[in-house]
Amino acid sequence: MTAEIIIIGDEILIGQVVDTNSKDIARELDRIGISVHQIVAITDDKTHILKTLKDAATRADVVVISGGLGPTKDDVTKYALCEFFDDILVSNKDVLNHIEELFKKIKNTPISELNREQAMVPSKATVLPNKYGTAPGLWMKKAKTVFVAVPGVPFEMRMLMEHEILPRLKEEFNRPFIYHKTIRTFGLGESALAERLEEWENNLPQKIKLAYLPNLGSVRLRLSGKGENEKELISGIEAELNKLYPLIEDIYSENINEDDDITVTLSKLLVSKEQFLCAAESCTGGEVAARFTINPGASSCFKGGIIAYATESKKELLNIPWEIIEEHSVVSGEVAEAMATNAKKLFKSQYAISTTGNAGPKKGESEEEVGTVFIGIATPERVFSKKYMFGKNREQIVKKTVNKAFQLLLRELVKK
Amino acid sequence: MTAEIIIIGDEILIGQVVDTNSKDIARELDRIGISVHQIVAITDDKTHILKTLKDAATRADVVVISGGLGPTKDDVTKYALCEFFDDILVSNKDVLNHIEELFKKIKNTPISELNREQAMVPSKATVLPNKYGTAPGLWMKKAKTVFVAVPGVPFEMRMLMEHEILPRLKEEFNRPFIYHKTIRTFGLGESALAERLEEWENNLPQKIKLAYLPNLGSVRLRLSGKGENEKELISGIEAELNKLYPLIEDIYSENINEDDDITVTLSKLLVSKEQFLCAAESCTGGEVAARFTINPGASSCFKGGIIAYATESKKELLNIPWEIIEEHSVVSGEVAEAMATNAKKLFKSQYAISTTGNAGPKKGESEEEVGTVFIGIATPERVFSKKYMFGKNREQIVKKTVNKAFQLLLRELVKK
């Protein structure tokens, strides 16, 4: 059971837009036991699309095509499908009705000729209704391969996958069982970890694969298995994990859901203690809070934050005494600790994260080099700060600071 | 001059990680006149890599391979390259020295056997030094095609592209000139806009391509051209833009850099007026501030923000009177306006953005449906709020709220 994903759109190939659709599609297929063995992004060019469809048909059981179904001239996916299936476009009444209603209800504008054309679908296709947009999904079959086309708009694609495509795929195919287990570790680099695990890794059963996924200060280990027998597969992976744990017991590790961000782990720990976090941010500009609050249920463990970007805001809103700033500079451990302590008080929280640093490109009001960051952590018992040098790239500095701050907090939370 | 990008890594194919490398590589190649016509992501499987290399060699002048150069067992790119080039691995002294120094200086741990193996490179390869990591870049040539391999770590890849690969490619190839111009428009949907521009679009010269890039409330129009004569190409595109402007003069539009976020436009406008923005966020949890401050120079136009996630923080830190919350609920236009007004005062700014809403999944302390958001905007002259329904998906609600808030602010800024 293999699948290929074809992403269509010039904007991907000139590097204007990051393609997130292929990740979402791949994850959903993988979860129902369909392995994606290739993702390819190509231009809105009918000949190129046609060639890619032909190649995919020789290898894959499922081909998911995303993009190029819009109403404008540069959208050619439907025409390529017609040529590939030796088919013609016909107007679909249900789709047309839906488009008309959508325009009446949401857009409050009359339907245009171009939108009317979106109701034209290949005659051999099963139409998959797209509640949230004007372009429907299409389901077609050639020999034993299923071809599915979905719009490139991420939300519409996801809804179609969830409600139309995955249920149909589950019905259409006998799928093997796929099982992943991911362990997040801290404190050892990829190669040091690999060396420590070498013997265990060499003795893994053939059907279990290990991957190292390093990411800014932590290394995730992913064990994956695929097989017909669900029970055997799970017990096989769990047995290997039980051999793994003693090997990494001195470096903090945790069993995580495949996609869980570290903030999910933090949230669970805070909620279980009925304690709250808050943030006082300078150089991260709100990113600590934004990353923390994107998880559902953040309100059960996060009170809020102050982004004191200007120095005067640090004084006026976070009550940092002028003398501390004067004596130690605004980018200093002393200021980071005062920020964390005062935020903890202001928000009546048990924990606080603070950040102050110079993310560049200019030096700003401090003498510290670009890339210098102080992170402060306040806990019920103490406050401390650490200094880091995070390079010259602004986005990297922010990202690394936020990750490091969460790691520092995690260590405090698991101590107890 | 065409290129293909090959991204290697199981984590991409099971949908665990979003591949951002291909976007960055594609953009850089495009900017120096090398068109990427295919991006393919495949597994860490030597046979599959080899087949993909062979396919790419038949079509592309440049093949960039990213990933699979790490020290662990699942990294097989080097072995695939050796097989493809009929080559063997040899130890490279410079790389070994660099790895040893890196470990001494940064990691402060002794070098491991696995890291020593990272100094093994194909004997036919030109080694491209990677200052920031242990795996060097590789430059190889077969017939007329250049093959470049870079590590998958985004920062290391970007540094190698900038300092080693792009300069070499510029020297190696005679490249055509590529010119893009992007116009951001607001207020008309993709199809309505396309209908309005139909005649103009139909009359575009063949060598100029138009793309519609819709994104949450705005549609970007991208004109692209490729040719030998730089001057002719630019004047051709500028001439078409001059015909375009009168067609869209009633909907706000602006000429933007290819990747410019709307926050870049806002920053420029604020700096030119010597005015400042601040934020008071509830449901967006810091994302307004985080997106605004990721741009260099944000400190010249952004004072800071308060994330009042808990209702008590709205009262205590933003001084929202209890009566307003009681009477109108915490998710209301009245609260949004009070948040914006008070933030403007607290941060001594001329403009403020506020957000309050219910991002779900639960209803929280308000009776409003999940997806209900109020955005408040305070300007030197007035304060107003607008209500939106942004669906049921938490991430989407936050994203749409932030985008809409910036759009509302932009309209206020360009009025003057």
Coordinates of N, CA and C in Angstrom, one line a residue, chain A residues 31-231:
Chain A
R31 N -1.2 7.4 8.9 CA -2.0 7.0 10.1 C -3.0 5.8 9.8
I32 N -3.4 5.8 8.5 CA -4.3 4.7 8.2 C -3.6 3.6 7.4
G33 N -2.2 3.6 7.6 CA -1.5 2.5 7.0 C -1.1 2.6 5.6
I34 N -1.2 3.7 5.0 CA -0.8 3.9 3.6 C 0.5 4.7 3.6
S35 N 1.6 4.0 3.1 CA 2.9 4.7 3.2 C 3.2 5.6 2.0
V36 N 3.5 6.8 2.3 CA 3.8 7.8 1.2 C 5.3 7.5 0.9
H37 N 5.6 7.2 -0.4 CA 7.0 7.0 -0.7 C 7.6 8.1 -1.6
Q38 N 6.7 9.0 -2.0 CA 7.2 10.1 -2.8 C 6.3 11.3 -2.7
I39 N 6.8 12.5 -2.5 CA 6.1 13.7 -2.6 C 6.7 14.6 -3.7
V40 N 6.0 15.0 -4.7 CA 6.6 15.8 -5.7 C 5.8 17.1 -5.9
A41 N 6.6 18.2 -6.1 CA 5.9 19.5 -6.3 C 6.3 19.9 -7.7
I42 N 5.3 20.2 -8.6 CA 5.6 20.6 -9.9 C 4.8 21.9 -10.3
T43 N 5.1 22.4 -11.5 CA 4.5 23.7 -11.9 C 3.1 23.4 -12.5
D44 N 2.3 24.5 -12.6 CA 1.0 24.5 -13.2 C 1.1 24.3 -14.7
D45 N 1.7 23.2 -15.1 CA 1.9 23.0 -16.5 C 1.3 21.7 -16.9
K46 N 0.4 21.7 -17.9 CA -0.4 20.5 -18.2 C 0.5 19.3 -18.5
T47 N 1.4 19.6 -19.4 CA 2.3 18.5 -19.9 C 3.1 17.8 -18.7
H48 N 3.6 18.7 -17.8 CA 4.4 18.2 -16.7 C 3.5 17.4 -15.7
I49 N 2.3 17.9 -15.5 CA 1.3 17.3 -14.6 C 1.0 15.9 -15.2
L50 N 0.7 15.8 -16.5 CA 0.4 14.6 -17.2 C 1.5 13.6 -17.0
K51 N 2.7 14.0 -17.3 CA 3.8 13.1 -17.1 C 4.0 12.5 -15.7
T52 N 3.8 13.4 -14.7 CA 3.9 13.0 -13.3 C 2.8 12.0 -13.0
L53 N 1.6 12.3 -13.5 CA 0.4 11.3 -13.3 C 0.8 10.0 -13.8
K54 N 1.3 9.9 -15.0 CA 1.7 8.7 -15.7 C 2.7 7.9 -14.8
D55 N 3.8 8.6 -14.4 CA 4.8 8.0 -13.6 C 4.2 7.4 -12.3
A56 N 3.4 8.2 -11.6 CA 2.9 7.8 -10.4 C 2.0 6.6 -10.5
A57 N 1.3 6.5 -11.6 CA 0.3 5.4 -11.9 C 1.1 4.1 -12.0
T58 N 2.4 4.1 -12.4 CA 3.1 2.9 -12.5 C 3.6 2.3 -11.1
R59 N 3.5 3.2 -10.1 CA 4.1 2.8 -8.8 C 3.2 2.7 -7.7
A60 N 2.2 3.7 -7.7 CA 1.4 3.9 -6.4 C 0.0 3.3 -6.5
D61 N -0.5 3.0 -5.3 CA -1.9 2.6 -5.2 C -2.9 3.8 -5.1
V62 N -2.3 4.8 -4.5 CA -3.1 6.0 -4.3 C -2.3 7.2 -4.7
V63 N -2.9 8.1 -5.5 CA -2.2 9.3 -5.9 C -3.1 10.5 -5.4
V64 N -2.5 11.4 -4.6 CA -3.3 12.5 -4.1 C -2.7 13.8 -4.8
I65 N -3.5 14.5 -5.5 CA -3.1 15.7 -6.2 C -3.7 16.9 -5.5
S66 N -2.8 17.9 -5.1 CA -3.4 19.0 -4.4 C -3.0 20.3 -5.2
G67 N -4.0 21.1 -5.4 CA -3.7 22.4 -6.1 C -4.1 22.5 -7.5
G68 N -4.2 23.7 -8.0 CA -4.5 23.9 -9.4 C -6.0 23.6 -9.8
L69 N -6.9 23.7 -8.8 CA -8.3 23.5 -9.1 C -9.1 24.8 -9.0
G70 N -8.3 25.9 -8.8 CA -9.0 27.2 -8.7 C -9.7 27.7 -10.0
P71 N -10.3 28.9 -9.9 CA -11.0 29.4 -11.0 C -10.2 30.1 -12.1
T72 N -8.9 30.3 -11.8 CA -8.2 31.2 -12.7 C -7.4 30.4 -13.8
K73 N -6.9 31.2 -14.7 CA -6.2 30.7 -15.9 C -5.1 29.8 -15.6
D74 N -4.4 30.0 -14.5 CA -3.2 29.2 -14.2 C -3.6 27.9 -13.5
D75 N -4.8 27.6 -13.4 CA -5.2 26.3 -12.8 C -5.6 25.3 -13.8
V76 N -4.7 24.3 -14.0 CA -4.9 23.4 -15.1 C -5.1 21.9 -14.7
T77 N -5.2 21.7 -13.4 CA -5.2 20.3 -12.9 C -6.4 19.5 -13.6
K78 N -7.6 20.1 -13.7 CA -8.7 19.4 -14.2 C -8.5 19.0 -15.7
Y79 N -7.9 19.9 -16.4 CA -7.6 19.6 -17.8 C -6.6 18.5 -18.0
A80 N -5.6 18.5 -17.1 CA -4.6 17.4 -17.1 C -5.3 16.0 -16.8
L81 N -6.2 16.0 -15.8 CA -6.9 14.8 -15.4 C -7.7 14.3 -16.6
C82 N -8.4 15.2 -17.3 CA -9.2 14.8 -18.5 C -8.4 14.2 -19.5
E83 N -7.2 14.7 -19.8 CA -6.3 14.2 -20.8 C -5.9 12.8 -20.3
F84 N -5.5 12.7 -19.1 CA -5.0 11.4 -18.6 C -6.0 10.3 -18.6
F85 N -7.3 10.7 -18.3 CA -8.4 9.7 -18.2 C -9.2 9.6 -19.5
D86 N -8.7 10.4 -20.5 CA -9.4 10.4 -21.8 C -10.9 10.8 -21.6
D87 N -11.1 11.9 -20.9 CA -12.4 12.3 -20.4 C -12.7 13.7 -20.9
I88 N -13.9 14.1 -20.6 CA -14.3 15.5 -20.9 C -14.9 16.1 -19.6
L89 N -15.0 17.5 -19.6 CA -15.6 18.2 -18.5 C -17.1 18.3 -18.7
V90 N -17.9 18.0 -17.7 CA -19.3 18.3 -17.7 C -19.7 19.1 -16.5
S91 N -20.8 19.8 -16.7 CA -21.2 20.7 -15.5 C -22.0 19.8 -14.5
N92 N -21.6 20.0 -13.2 CA -22.2 19.2 -12.2 C -23.2 20.1 -11.4
K93 N -24.5 19.6 -11.4 CA -25.6 20.4 -10.9 C -25.4 20.7 -9.4
D94 N -25.0 19.6 -8.6 CA -24.9 19.8 -7.2 C -23.8 20.8 -6.8
V95 N -22.7 20.7 -7.6 CA -21.6 21.7 -7.3 C -22.0 23.1 -7.6
L96 N -22.7 23.2 -8.8 CA -23.2 24.6 -9.2 C -24.1 25.1 -8.1
N97 N -25.1 24.3 -7.6 CA -26.0 24.8 -6.6 C -25.2 25.2 -5.3
H98 N -24.2 24.4 -5.0 CA -23.4 24.7 -3.8 C -22.7 26.0 -3.9
I99 N -22.1 26.2 -5.1 CA -21.4 27.5 -5.4 C -22.3 28.7 -5.3
E100 N -23.5 28.5 -5.9 CA -24.4 29.6 -5.8 C -24.8 30.0 -4.4
E101 N -25.1 28.9 -3.6 CA -25.5 29.2 -2.2 C -24.3 29.8 -1.4
L102 N -23.1 29.3 -1.7 CA -22.0 29.8 -1.0 C -21.8 31.3 -1.2
F103 N -22.0 31.7 -2.5 CA -21.8 33.1 -2.8 C -22.9 34.0 -2.2
K104 N -24.1 33.4 -2.2 CA -25.3 34.1 -1.6 C -25.0 34.3 -0.1
K105 N -24.6 33.2 0.6 CA -24.5 33.2 2.0 C -23.3 34.0 2.6
I106 N -22.2 33.6 2.1 CA -21.0 34.1 2.7 C -20.4 35.3 2.0
K107 N -20.3 35.2 0.7 CA -19.6 36.3 0.0 C -20.6 37.4 -0.4
N108 N -21.9 37.1 -0.4 CA -22.9 38.1 -0.7 C -22.6 38.9 -2.0
T109 N -22.0 38.2 -3.0 CA -21.8 38.8 -4.3 C -22.4 37.8 -5.3
P110 N -22.8 38.3 -6.5 CA -23.4 37.4 -7.5 C -22.3 36.4 -8.0
I111 N -22.7 35.2 -8.4 CA -21.7 34.3 -8.9 C -21.2 34.7 -10.2
S112 N -19.9 34.5 -10.4 CA -19.3 34.9 -11.7 C -19.2 33.8 -12.7
E113 N -18.9 34.1 -13.9 CA -18.7 33.1 -15.0 C -17.6 32.1 -14.6
L114 N -16.5 32.7 -14.0 CA -15.4 31.9 -13.7 C -15.8 30.9 -12.6
N115 N -16.6 31.3 -11.6 CA -17.0 30.4 -10.6 C -17.9 29.3 -11.1
R116 N -18.8 29.7 -12.1 CA -19.6 28.7 -12.7 C -18.8 27.6 -13.3
E117 N -17.7 28.0 -13.9 CA -16.8 27.0 -14.5 C -16.2 26.0 -13.5
Q118 N -16.2 26.4 -12.2 CA -15.7 25.5 -11.2 C -16.7 24.3 -11.0
A119 N -17.9 24.4 -11.5 CA -18.8 23.3 -11.5 C -18.6 22.3 -12.6
M120 N -17.6 22.6 -13.5 CA -17.3 21.6 -14.6 C -16.3 20.6 -14.0
V121 N -16.7 19.3 -14.1 CA -15.8 18.3 -13.5 C -15.7 17.2 -14.6
P122 N -14.6 16.4 -14.5 CA -14.5 15.3 -15.5 C -15.7 14.3 -15.3
S123 N -16.2 13.8 -16.4 CA -17.4 13.0 -16.4 C -17.2 11.7 -15.6
K124 N -16.0 11.2 -15.6 CA -15.8 9.9 -15.0 C -15.5 10.1 -13.5
A125 N -15.4 11.3 -13.0 CA -15.0 11.5 -11.6 C -16.2 11.4 -10.7
T126 N -15.9 10.8 -9.5 CA -16.9 10.9 -8.4 C -16.6 12.3 -7.7
V127 N -17.6 13.1 -7.6 CA -17.4 14.4 -7.0 C -17.5 14.4 -5.5
L128 N -16.4 14.9 -4.8 CA -16.4 15.0 -3.4 C -16.8 16.4 -2.9
P129 N -17.9 16.5 -2.3 CA -18.4 17.9 -2.0 C -17.4 18.7 -1.0
N130 N -17.2 19.9 -1.4 CA -16.3 20.8 -0.6 C -17.1 21.9 0.0
K131 N -17.5 21.6 1.3 CA -18.5 22.6 2.0 C -17.9 23.9 2.1
Y132 N -16.6 24.0 2.1 CA -15.9 25.3 2.5 C -15.4 26.1 1.3
G133 N -15.5 25.6 0.1 CA -15.0 26.3 -1.0 C -15.7 26.0 -2.3
T134 N -15.2 26.6 -3.3 CA -16.0 26.4 -4.6 C -15.5 25.2 -5.4
A135 N -14.2 24.8 -5.2 CA -13.7 23.7 -6.0 C -14.0 22.4 -5.3
P136 N -14.7 21.4 -5.9 CA -14.9 20.1 -5.3 C -13.7 19.3 -5.4
G137 N -13.6 18.3 -4.5 CA -12.6 17.2 -4.7 C -13.1 16.2 -5.8
L138 N -12.1 15.5 -6.3 CA -12.4 14.6 -7.4 C -11.8 13.2 -7.1
W139 N -12.5 12.2 -7.3 CA -12.0 10.8 -7.0 C -12.2 10.0 -8.3
M140 N -11.0 9.5 -8.8 CA -11.1 8.8 -10.1 C -10.2 7.5 -10.0
K141 N -10.4 6.6 -10.8 CA -9.7 5.3 -10.7 C -9.2 4.8 -12.1
K142 N -8.0 4.4 -12.1 CA -7.5 3.9 -13.4 C -6.7 2.6 -13.0
A143 N -7.1 1.5 -13.7 CA -6.6 0.1 -13.3 C -6.8 0.0 -11.8
K144 N -5.8 -0.2 -11.0 CA -6.0 -0.4 -9.5 C -5.7 0.9 -8.7
T145 N -5.2 1.9 -9.5 CA -4.8 3.1 -8.8 C -5.9 4.1 -8.6
V146 N -6.0 4.6 -7.4 CA -7.0 5.7 -7.1 C -6.3 7.0 -7.2
F147 N -7.0 8.0 -7.9 CA -6.5 9.3 -8.1 C -7.4 10.3 -7.4
V148 N -6.9 11.1 -6.5 CA -7.8 12.0 -5.7 C -7.2 13.4 -6.0
A149 N -8.1 14.3 -6.4 CA -7.6 15.7 -6.5 C -8.3 16.6 -5.5
V150 N -7.6 17.4 -4.8 CA -8.2 18.3 -3.8 C -7.6 19.7 -4.0
P151 N -8.4 20.8 -3.6 CA -7.9 22.1 -3.8 C -6.7 22.4 -2.9
G152 N -5.9 23.4 -3.3 CA -4.7 23.6 -2.6 C -4.9 24.5 -1.3
V153 N -6.1 25.0 -1.1 CA -6.4 25.8 0.1 C -6.3 24.9 1.3
P154 N -5.4 25.1 2.2 CA -5.1 24.1 3.3 C -6.3 23.6 4.0
F155 N -7.2 24.5 4.4 CA -8.3 24.2 5.2 C -9.3 23.3 4.5
E156 N -9.6 23.7 3.2 CA -10.5 22.9 2.4 C -9.9 21.5 2.1
M157 N -8.6 21.5 1.9 CA -8.0 20.2 1.6 C -8.1 19.3 2.9
R158 N -7.9 19.8 4.0 CA -8.0 19.0 5.3 C -9.4 18.5 5.5
M159 N -10.4 19.4 5.3 CA -11.7 18.9 5.5 C -12.1 17.8 4.5
L160 N -11.7 18.0 3.3 CA -12.0 16.9 2.3 C -11.3 15.6 2.6
M161 N -10.0 15.7 3.1 CA -9.3 14.5 3.5 C -10.1 13.8 4.6
E162 N -10.4 14.6 5.6 CA -11.0 14.0 6.8 C -12.4 13.4 6.5
H163 N -13.3 14.1 5.8 CA -14.6 13.7 5.7 C -14.9 12.9 4.5
E164 N -14.1 13.0 3.4 CA -14.5 12.3 2.2 C -13.4 11.2 1.8
I165 N -12.2 11.6 1.9 CA -11.1 10.8 1.3 C -10.7 9.7 2.2
L166 N -10.3 10.0 3.4 CA -9.9 8.9 4.3 C -10.9 7.8 4.5
P167 N -12.2 8.1 4.7 CA -13.2 7.1 4.9 C -13.3 6.2 3.6
R168 N -13.2 6.8 2.4 CA -13.3 6.0 1.2 C -12.0 5.1 1.0
L169 N -10.9 5.7 1.4 CA -9.6 4.9 1.2 C -9.7 3.7 2.1
K170 N -10.2 3.9 3.4 CA -10.3 2.8 4.3 C -11.1 1.7 3.8
E171 N -12.2 2.1 3.1 CA -13.1 1.1 2.5 C -12.5 0.4 1.3
E172 N -11.8 1.2 0.5 CA -11.3 0.7 -0.8 C -10.1 -0.3 -0.6
F173 N -9.3 -0.1 0.4 CA -8.0 -0.9 0.5 C -7.9 -1.8 1.8
N174 N -7.3 -2.9 1.7 CA -6.9 -3.6 2.8 C -5.5 -3.1 3.2
R175 N -5.4 -2.4 4.4 CA -4.2 -1.7 4.7 C -3.4 -2.5 5.8
P176 N -2.1 -2.5 5.7 CA -1.3 -3.0 6.8 C -1.5 -2.1 8.0
F177 N -1.0 -2.6 9.2 CA -1.1 -1.7 10.3 C 0.2 -1.0 10.5
I178 N 0.2 0.3 10.8 CA 1.4 1.1 11.0 C 1.4 1.6 12.4
Y179 N 2.6 1.5 13.1 CA 2.7 2.0 14.4 C 4.0 2.7 14.6
H180 N 3.8 4.0 15.1 CA 5.0 4.8 15.4 C 5.0 5.1 16.9
K181 N 6.2 5.2 17.5 CA 6.3 5.6 18.8 C 7.5 6.6 18.9
T182 N 7.3 7.8 19.4 CA 8.4 8.8 19.5 C 8.7 9.1 20.9
I183 N 10.0 9.2 21.1 CA 10.6 9.5 22.5 C 11.4 10.8 22.3
R184 N 11.1 11.8 23.1 CA 11.9 13.0 23.0 C 13.0 12.9 24.1
T185 N 14.2 13.2 23.7 CA 15.3 13.2 24.7 C 16.0 14.5 24.7
F186 N 16.6 14.8 25.9 CA 17.3 16.1 26.0 C 18.7 15.8 26.5
G187 N 19.7 16.6 26.2 CA 21.0 16.5 26.9 C 22.1 15.8 26.2
L188 N 21.8 15.1 25.1 CA 22.8 14.4 24.3 C 22.6 14.7 22.8
G189 N 23.7 15.0 22.1 CA 23.6 15.3 20.7 C 23.3 14.0 19.9
E190 N 23.0 14.2 18.7 CA 22.6 13.1 17.8 C 23.6 11.9 17.8
S191 N 24.9 12.3 17.6 CA 25.9 11.3 17.4 C 26.3 10.6 18.7
A192 N 26.3 11.4 19.8 CA 26.6 10.8 21.1 C 25.5 9.8 21.5
L193 N 24.3 10.2 21.2 CA 23.1 9.4 21.5 C 23.2 8.1 20.7
A194 N 23.5 8.3 19.4 CA 23.6 7.1 18.5 C 24.7 6.1 18.9
E195 N 25.8 6.7 19.4 CA 26.9 5.8 19.9 C 26.4 5.0 21.1
R196 N 25.7 5.7 22.0 CA 25.3 5.0 23.2 C 24.2 3.9 22.8
L197 N 23.4 4.1 21.8 CA 22.4 3.2 21.4 C 22.8 2.1 20.4
E198 N 24.1 2.2 20.0 CA 24.5 1.4 18.8 C 24.1 -0.1 18.9
E199 N 24.4 -0.7 20.1 CA 24.2 -2.1 20.2 C 22.7 -2.4 20.1
W200 N 22.0 -1.6 20.9 CA 20.5 -1.8 20.9 C 19.9 -1.7 19.4
E201 N 20.4 -0.6 18.8 CA 19.9 -0.3 17.4 C 20.3 -1.5 16.4
N202 N 21.5 -2.0 16.6 CA 21.9 -3.1 15.7 C 21.1 -4.3 15.9
N203 N 20.5 -4.5 17.1 CA 19.8 -5.7 17.3 C 18.2 -5.5 17.2
L204 N 17.8 -4.4 16.6 CA 16.4 -4.2 16.4 C 15.9 -5.2 15.3
P205 N 14.7 -5.7 15.5 CA 14.2 -6.6 14.5 C 14.0 -5.9 13.2
Q206 N 14.2 -6.6 12.1 CA 14.2 -6.0 10.8 C 12.9 -5.1 10.5
K207 N 11.8 -5.5 11.0 CA 10.6 -4.8 10.6 C 10.4 -3.5 11.5
I208 N 11.3 -3.3 12.4 CA 11.2 -2.0 13.2 C 12.4 -1.1 12.8
K209 N 12.0 0.1 12.4 CA 13.0 1.1 12.0 C 13.1 2.2 13.0
L210 N 14.4 2.7 13.2 CA 14.7 3.8 14.1 C 15.1 5.0 13.3
A211 N 14.5 6.2 13.7 CA 15.0 7.4 13.1 C 15.4 8.4 14.2
Y212 N 16.4 9.1 14.0 CA 16.9 10.2 14.9 C 16.4 11.5 14.3
L213 N 15.6 12.3 15.1 CA 15.1 13.6 14.6 C 15.6 14.7 15.5
P214 N 16.8 15.2 15.2 CA 17.3 16.3 16.1 C 16.6 17.6 15.8
N215 N 16.4 18.4 16.8 CA 15.7 19.7 16.6 C 16.1 20.6 17.8
L216 N 17.0 21.5 17.5 CA 17.3 22.6 18.4 C 17.4 22.1 19.9
G217 N 18.3 21.3 20.2 CA 18.5 21.0 21.7 C 17.9 19.7 22.1
S218 N 17.0 19.1 21.3 CA 16.5 17.8 21.7 C 16.6 16.9 20.6
V219 N 16.7 15.6 20.8 CA 16.7 14.6 19.8 C 15.5 13.7 20.0
R220 N 14.6 13.6 19.0 CA 13.5 12.7 19.1 C 13.9 11.4 18.5
L221 N 13.6 10.3 19.1 CA 13.8 8.9 18.5 C 12.5 8.4 18.1
R222 N 12.4 8.0 16.8 CA 11.1 7.4 16.4 C 11.3 6.0 16.0
L223 N 10.5 5.1 16.6 CA 10.5 3.7 16.2 C 9.2 3.5 15.3
S224 N 9.4 2.9 14.2 CA 8.2 2.7 13.3 C 8.2 1.2 12.9
G225 N 7.0 0.7 12.8 CA 6.8 -0.7 12.4 C 5.6 -0.8 11.5
K226 N 5.6 -1.8 10.6 CA 4.5 -2.0 9.7 C 4.3 -3.5 9.6
G227 N 3.0 -3.9 9.7 CA 2.7 -5.3 9.6 C 1.3 -5.6 9.5
E228 N 1.0 -6.9 9.4 CA -0.4 -7.3 9.3 C -1.0 -7.5 10.7
N229 N -0.2 -7.9 11.6 CA -0.7 -8.3 12.9 C -0.4 -7.1 13.9
E230 N -1.5 -6.4 14.2 CA -1.5 -5.2 15.0 C -0.9 -5.5 16.4
K231 N -1.4 -6.6 17.0 CA -1.0 -6.9 18.4 C 0.5 -7.2 18.5

